[in-house]
Amino acid sequence: MTLSARSLALDAFRGLTVALMLFVNNLPPGAPPYLEHGPFGGSVYLADLVFPWYLLAMGAAIPFSRASALRRGVAEWLYELRILRRVVLLFLLGLGLTSLQIGRWVFALDVLQLLALAYWLGAWLYDLPLLRRTLLALFLMVAYGAAILLVPVPGVGPGIFAEDRNLLLHLNRTYLMPLGLRGLPSAIPTGAFVLLATGLGEALMKGRSLWPWGVLGLVGGLVFLPFLPPDKTYWTPTYLLPTLFLGALTLEVLKRLPRGILQPLRPFGANPLLAYVLPLALKLTWLRGFWSLLLGTFLAHGGPAGGYLFTLSYILFWWLVFWVLDRLGLYLRL
């Protein structure tokens, strides 16, 4: 398989993740719970795949980016500056989007800000040998999980991981929320996950089997399961590692498919950042009233089926937008 074909498989994986995001973020009223986010300690529903797969795709792309920079003779110091520039721009873009959602300027951590911090950790540690990278990523996840279980919470004690009582909630409420840094500890497991995904990206780039990474995710998740439940809010290892298994399985299938089957996923996958930002930004501003009116019209005329038809029409609309942008060569690159 050629390098371009493997890159197309990664684009297709990103495109699938974007399509999944648009689907679960625009479910009609009354949609089955398993299509949404799972409850505390049960983050095993469909929507729970989206963010980890964004992280997975980000980590898997780092080896491709690094190899491209080496081929073009980019100086080491310049490459490091580009990493830092991407982190800062992605963080600032996230602040802008979060402020748009709230309706005023705020400093807070949200999806893009966490992606920026996770990318920073994964990209800066990528130069470590593969085995060290993998062991370090697993160590960070183990240490994070151990801290949740072993560090005592004032007035509660150690070993408590309940929705209303746990170490991370205590840190967020007591120390981090006043600074606008609520959720900062999540940068540890998400960054470790991106670092782990760089190994998957190397295997993809070199045409190797992705099954070892899938097995690592599955076994790792099962090993942690007796100690911590799978939970997205706090990014437990039992939540992240199984998504590595499912992501590796999906990528393994995609890279074996003919290019013609993968091409329809490319418009989203070639522009994943803009595909996240643009629909959300417009939905919060210009499309706010129109979106609700249109959904109501579909529901009034078609009932539940009309709601799903609206969701699929919404995805198709954005696919056409990004197909045009792809044809024009217009991408959001940081």
Coordinates of C-alpha atoms in Angstrom, one line a residue:
M1 CA 0.0 0.0 0.0
T2 CA 1.4 3.4 -0.9
L3 CA 1.9 6.3 1.5
S4 CA -1.0 8.2 -0.2
A5 CA -3.3 5.3 0.3
R6 CA -2.5 5.0 4.0
S7 CA -3.0 8.8 4.3
L8 CA -6.4 8.4 2.6
A9 CA -7.3 5.7 5.2
L10 CA -6.5 8.2 8.0
D11 CA -8.5 10.9 6.2
A12 CA -11.4 8.5 5.9
F13 CA -11.1 7.7 9.6
R14 CA -11.2 11.4 10.4
G15 CA -14.1 11.9 8.0
L16 CA -16.0 9.1 9.7
T17 CA -15.4 10.7 13.1
V18 CA -16.7 14.1 11.8
A19 CA -19.8 12.5 10.3
L20 CA -20.4 10.6 13.6
M21 CA -20.0 13.9 15.5
L22 CA -22.5 15.7 13.3
F23 CA -24.9 12.8 13.8
V24 CA -24.8 12.5 17.6
N25 CA -24.7 16.3 18.0
N26 CA -27.9 16.7 16.1
L27 CA -30.1 13.8 17.2
P28 CA -33.8 14.4 17.0
P29 CA -35.9 14.4 20.2
G30 CA -36.6 11.0 21.6
A31 CA -33.5 9.3 20.1
P32 CA -32.4 6.1 21.9
P33 CA -30.0 6.8 24.8
Y34 CA -27.3 4.5 23.4
L35 CA -26.8 7.1 20.5
E36 CA -26.0 9.8 23.0
H37 CA -23.4 10.1 25.8
G38 CA -23.5 7.4 28.5
P39 CA -24.1 8.2 32.2
F40 CA -21.4 8.6 34.8
G41 CA -19.3 5.5 34.9
G42 CA -20.9 4.1 31.8
S43 CA -19.4 6.0 28.9
V44 CA -19.8 3.2 26.3
Y45 CA -22.5 4.8 24.1
L46 CA -22.0 5.9 20.5
A47 CA -21.4 9.6 21.2
D48 CA -18.6 8.6 23.6
L49 CA -16.4 7.6 20.6
V50 CA -16.2 11.0 19.0
F51 CA -13.7 12.9 21.1
P52 CA -11.3 10.0 21.7
W53 CA -11.3 9.3 17.9
Y54 CA -10.4 13.0 17.3
L55 CA -7.5 12.5 19.7
L56 CA -6.6 9.2 18.0
A57 CA -6.6 10.7 14.6
M58 CA -4.5 13.7 15.9
G59 CA -1.9 11.3 17.4
A60 CA -1.8 9.1 14.3
A61 CA -1.2 12.1 12.1
I62 CA 1.9 13.2 14.0
P63 CA 4.3 10.6 12.4
F64 CA 3.1 11.7 8.9
S65 CA 3.6 15.4 9.8
R66 CA 7.1 14.7 11.2
A67 CA 8.1 12.6 8.2
S68 CA 6.9 15.3 5.8
A69 CA 8.9 17.9 7.7
L70 CA 12.1 15.8 7.5
R71 CA 11.6 15.2 3.8
R72 CA 11.3 19.0 3.2
G73 CA 14.4 19.7 5.3
V74 CA 12.6 21.7 8.0
A75 CA 15.0 22.6 10.7
E76 CA 14.5 21.1 14.2
W77 CA 14.0 24.4 15.9
L78 CA 11.5 25.5 13.3
Y79 CA 9.5 22.3 13.6
E80 CA 9.3 22.8 17.4
L81 CA 8.1 26.3 16.9
R82 CA 5.4 25.1 14.5
I83 CA 4.2 22.7 17.2
L84 CA 4.0 25.5 19.7
R85 CA 2.2 27.7 17.2
R86 CA -0.4 25.0 16.5
V87 CA -1.0 24.6 20.2
V88 CA -1.4 28.3 20.8
L89 CA -3.7 28.9 17.8
L90 CA -5.8 25.8 18.6
F91 CA -6.2 27.0 22.2
L92 CA -7.1 30.5 21.1
L93 CA -9.6 29.1 18.6
G94 CA -11.1 27.1 21.4
L95 CA -11.4 30.1 23.7
G96 CA -13.2 32.0 20.9
L97 CA -15.7 29.1 20.3
T98 CA -16.3 28.7 24.1
S99 CA -16.9 32.4 24.5
L100 CA -19.3 32.3 21.5
Q101 CA -21.3 29.5 23.2
I102 CA -21.5 31.4 26.5
G103 CA -22.2 34.8 24.9
R104 CA -19.3 36.6 26.5
W105 CA -15.5 36.4 26.6
V106 CA -14.3 33.7 29.0
F107 CA -11.1 31.9 29.8
A108 CA -12.0 28.2 30.2
L109 CA -11.0 24.8 29.1
D110 CA -13.3 23.1 26.5
V111 CA -12.9 20.6 23.6
L112 CA -10.4 22.5 21.4
Q113 CA -8.4 23.7 24.4
L114 CA -8.0 20.1 25.7
L115 CA -7.2 19.0 22.2
A116 CA -4.4 21.6 22.1
L117 CA -2.9 20.5 25.4
A118 CA -3.1 16.8 24.5
Y119 CA -1.5 17.5 21.1
W120 CA 1.3 19.4 22.8
L121 CA 2.2 16.5 25.0
G122 CA 2.0 14.0 22.2
A123 CA 3.9 16.0 19.6
W124 CA 6.7 17.1 21.9
L125 CA 7.4 13.6 23.2
Y126 CA 7.1 11.9 19.8
D127 CA 10.9 11.9 19.3
L128 CA 11.2 9.3 22.0
P129 CA 11.7 5.7 20.8
L130 CA 8.5 3.8 20.2
L131 CA 8.8 1.5 23.3
R132 CA 9.6 4.4 25.6
R133 CA 6.7 6.4 24.2
T134 CA 4.3 3.5 24.7
L135 CA 5.5 2.8 28.2
L136 CA 5.4 6.4 29.2
A137 CA 1.9 6.8 27.9
L138 CA 0.7 3.8 29.8
F139 CA 2.6 4.9 32.9
L140 CA 0.8 8.3 32.8
M141 CA -2.6 6.6 32.5
V142 CA -1.8 4.2 35.4
A143 CA -0.5 7.1 37.5
Y144 CA -3.7 9.1 36.7
G145 CA -5.9 6.2 37.6
A146 CA -3.9 5.5 40.8
A147 CA -4.2 9.1 41.9
I148 CA -8.0 8.9 41.6
L149 CA -8.1 5.8 43.8
L150 CA -5.3 6.5 46.3
V151 CA -5.1 10.2 46.9
P152 CA -7.5 11.1 49.8
V153 CA -10.2 13.7 49.2
P154 CA -10.7 16.0 52.2
G155 CA -13.8 15.0 54.1
V156 CA -14.3 11.9 51.9
G157 CA -11.1 9.8 52.0
P158 CA -9.3 7.7 49.4
G159 CA -10.7 5.2 47.0
I160 CA -14.0 7.1 46.3
F161 CA -14.9 7.7 42.6
A162 CA -18.6 8.8 42.7
E163 CA -20.2 11.4 40.5
D164 CA -20.5 13.8 43.4
R165 CA -17.4 12.8 45.3
N166 CA -14.0 12.2 43.8
L167 CA -10.5 13.6 43.7
L168 CA -10.8 15.3 40.3
L169 CA -14.1 17.0 41.2
H170 CA -12.5 18.3 44.4
L171 CA -9.5 19.7 42.5
N172 CA -11.7 21.3 39.9
R173 CA -14.0 23.0 42.4
T174 CA -11.5 24.0 44.9
Y175 CA -8.4 25.1 42.9
L176 CA -9.0 25.1 39.1
M177 CA -12.4 26.5 38.5
P178 CA -11.6 30.0 40.0
L179 CA -8.7 30.1 37.5
G180 CA -10.7 29.1 34.5
L181 CA -8.8 25.8 34.4
R182 CA -11.6 23.4 35.3
G183 CA -10.7 20.0 33.6
L184 CA -7.0 20.6 33.4
P185 CA -6.1 17.2 34.9
S186 CA -7.7 15.6 31.9
A187 CA -4.7 16.8 29.8
I188 CA -2.7 14.0 31.4
P189 CA -4.7 11.0 30.1
T190 CA -5.7 12.6 26.9
G191 CA -2.1 13.6 26.2
A192 CA -1.0 10.1 27.0
F193 CA -3.6 8.8 24.6
V194 CA -2.3 11.0 21.8
L195 CA 1.2 9.9 22.5
L196 CA 0.0 6.2 22.4
A197 CA -1.7 6.9 19.1
T198 CA 1.6 8.0 17.5
G199 CA 2.6 4.4 17.5
L200 CA -0.6 3.5 15.7
G201 CA 0.2 6.2 13.2
E202 CA 3.7 4.9 12.6
A203 CA 2.3 1.4 12.0
L204 CA -0.2 2.9 9.5
M205 CA 2.5 4.9 7.8
K206 CA 4.9 1.9 7.4
G207 CA 2.2 -0.5 6.3
R208 CA 2.3 -2.7 9.4
S209 CA -0.6 -4.4 11.1
L210 CA -2.6 -2.3 13.5
W211 CA -3.8 -5.3 15.5
P212 CA -1.1 -5.0 18.2
W213 CA -2.4 -1.5 19.1
G214 CA -6.0 -2.8 19.1
V215 CA -5.1 -5.7 21.4
L216 CA -3.2 -3.2 23.7
G217 CA -6.3 -1.1 24.0
L218 CA -8.6 -4.0 24.7
V219 CA -6.3 -5.7 27.2
G220 CA -5.4 -2.4 28.9
G221 CA -9.1 -1.5 29.3
L222 CA -9.9 -4.8 30.7
V223 CA -7.0 -4.7 33.2
F224 CA -8.2 -1.4 34.6
L225 CA -11.9 -2.3 34.6
P226 CA -12.1 -3.8 38.1
F227 CA -10.7 -0.6 39.6
L228 CA -12.3 2.3 37.6
P229 CA -15.4 2.5 35.4
P230 CA -15.3 3.9 31.9
D231 CA -16.1 7.6 32.2
K232 CA -15.7 10.4 29.7
T233 CA -16.1 13.3 32.1
Y234 CA -12.9 12.3 33.9
W235 CA -11.2 10.4 31.0
T236 CA -10.5 7.2 32.9
P237 CA -8.2 4.6 31.3
T238 CA -11.1 2.2 31.0
Y239 CA -12.8 4.7 28.8
L240 CA -9.9 5.7 26.6
L241 CA -8.2 2.4 26.0
P242 CA -11.2 0.5 24.5
T243 CA -11.6 3.4 22.1
L244 CA -8.0 2.7 20.9
F245 CA -9.1 -0.9 20.3
L246 CA -12.2 0.2 18.3
G247 CA -10.2 2.9 16.4
A248 CA -7.4 0.5 15.5
L249 CA -10.1 -2.0 14.3
T250 CA -11.8 0.7 12.2
L251 CA -8.5 1.9 10.7
E252 CA -7.4 -1.7 9.9
V253 CA -10.7 -2.1 7.9
L254 CA -10.4 1.3 6.2
K255 CA -6.9 0.8 5.0
R256 CA -7.9 -2.5 3.3
L257 CA -10.8 -0.9 1.4
P258 CA -10.5 0.3 -2.2
R259 CA -9.8 4.0 -2.6
G260 CA -13.2 4.6 -4.3
I261 CA -15.0 3.6 -1.2
L262 CA -12.9 5.8 1.0
Q263 CA -13.1 8.9 -1.2
P264 CA -16.6 10.0 0.0
L265 CA -15.2 10.4 3.6
R266 CA -12.4 12.6 2.4
P267 CA -14.2 16.0 2.3
F268 CA -14.7 15.8 6.1
G269 CA -11.5 14.1 6.8
A270 CA -9.3 16.5 4.9
N271 CA -10.7 19.5 6.9
P272 CA -11.6 18.0 10.4
L273 CA -10.9 21.2 12.4
L274 CA -13.1 23.4 10.2
A275 CA -15.7 20.6 10.1
Y276 CA -15.8 20.9 13.9
V277 CA -15.7 24.7 14.2
L278 CA -17.9 25.9 11.3
P279 CA -21.1 23.9 11.9
L280 CA -21.0 24.7 15.6
A281 CA -20.2 28.4 15.2
L282 CA -23.0 28.9 12.6
K283 CA -25.5 26.8 14.7
L284 CA -24.8 29.2 17.7
T285 CA -25.2 32.4 15.6
W286 CA -26.8 32.7 12.2
L287 CA -28.4 29.3 12.0
R288 CA -29.7 29.3 15.6
G289 CA -33.4 30.2 14.9
F290 CA -33.4 28.6 11.4
W291 CA -32.1 25.3 12.7
S292 CA -34.8 25.0 15.4
L293 CA -37.5 26.0 12.9
L294 CA -36.3 23.5 10.3
L295 CA -36.1 20.7 12.8
G296 CA -39.6 21.5 14.0
T297 CA -40.9 21.4 10.4
F298 CA -39.4 18.0 9.8
L299 CA -40.8 16.7 13.1
A300 CA -44.3 18.1 12.4
H301 CA -44.5 16.5 9.0
G302 CA -42.6 13.3 9.5
G303 CA -42.6 12.5 13.2
P304 CA -39.6 10.6 14.6
A305 CA -38.6 9.5 11.1
G306 CA -38.7 13.2 10.0
G307 CA -36.3 14.0 12.8
Y308 CA -33.8 11.5 11.6
L309 CA -34.3 12.7 8.0
F310 CA -33.4 16.2 9.2
T311 CA -30.2 14.9 10.9
L312 CA -29.1 13.1 7.7
S313 CA -30.0 16.1 5.6
Y314 CA -27.9 18.3 7.9
I315 CA -24.9 16.0 7.5
L316 CA -25.4 15.9 3.8
F317 CA -25.5 19.7 3.6
W318 CA -22.2 20.0 5.4
W319 CA -20.7 17.2 3.3
L320 CA -21.5 19.2 0.2
V321 CA -20.0 22.3 1.8
F322 CA -16.7 20.5 2.6
W323 CA -16.7 18.7 -0.8
V324 CA -16.7 22.1 -2.5
L325 CA -14.0 23.3 -0.1
D326 CA -11.9 20.2 -0.9
R327 CA -12.3 20.8 -4.6
L328 CA -11.2 24.4 -4.2
G329 CA -8.2 23.3 -2.0
L330 CA -9.5 25.4 1.0
Y331 CA -8.5 24.0 4.4
L332 CA -8.1 25.2 7.9
R333 CA -4.5 24.4 8.9
L334 CA -2.9 25.6 12.1

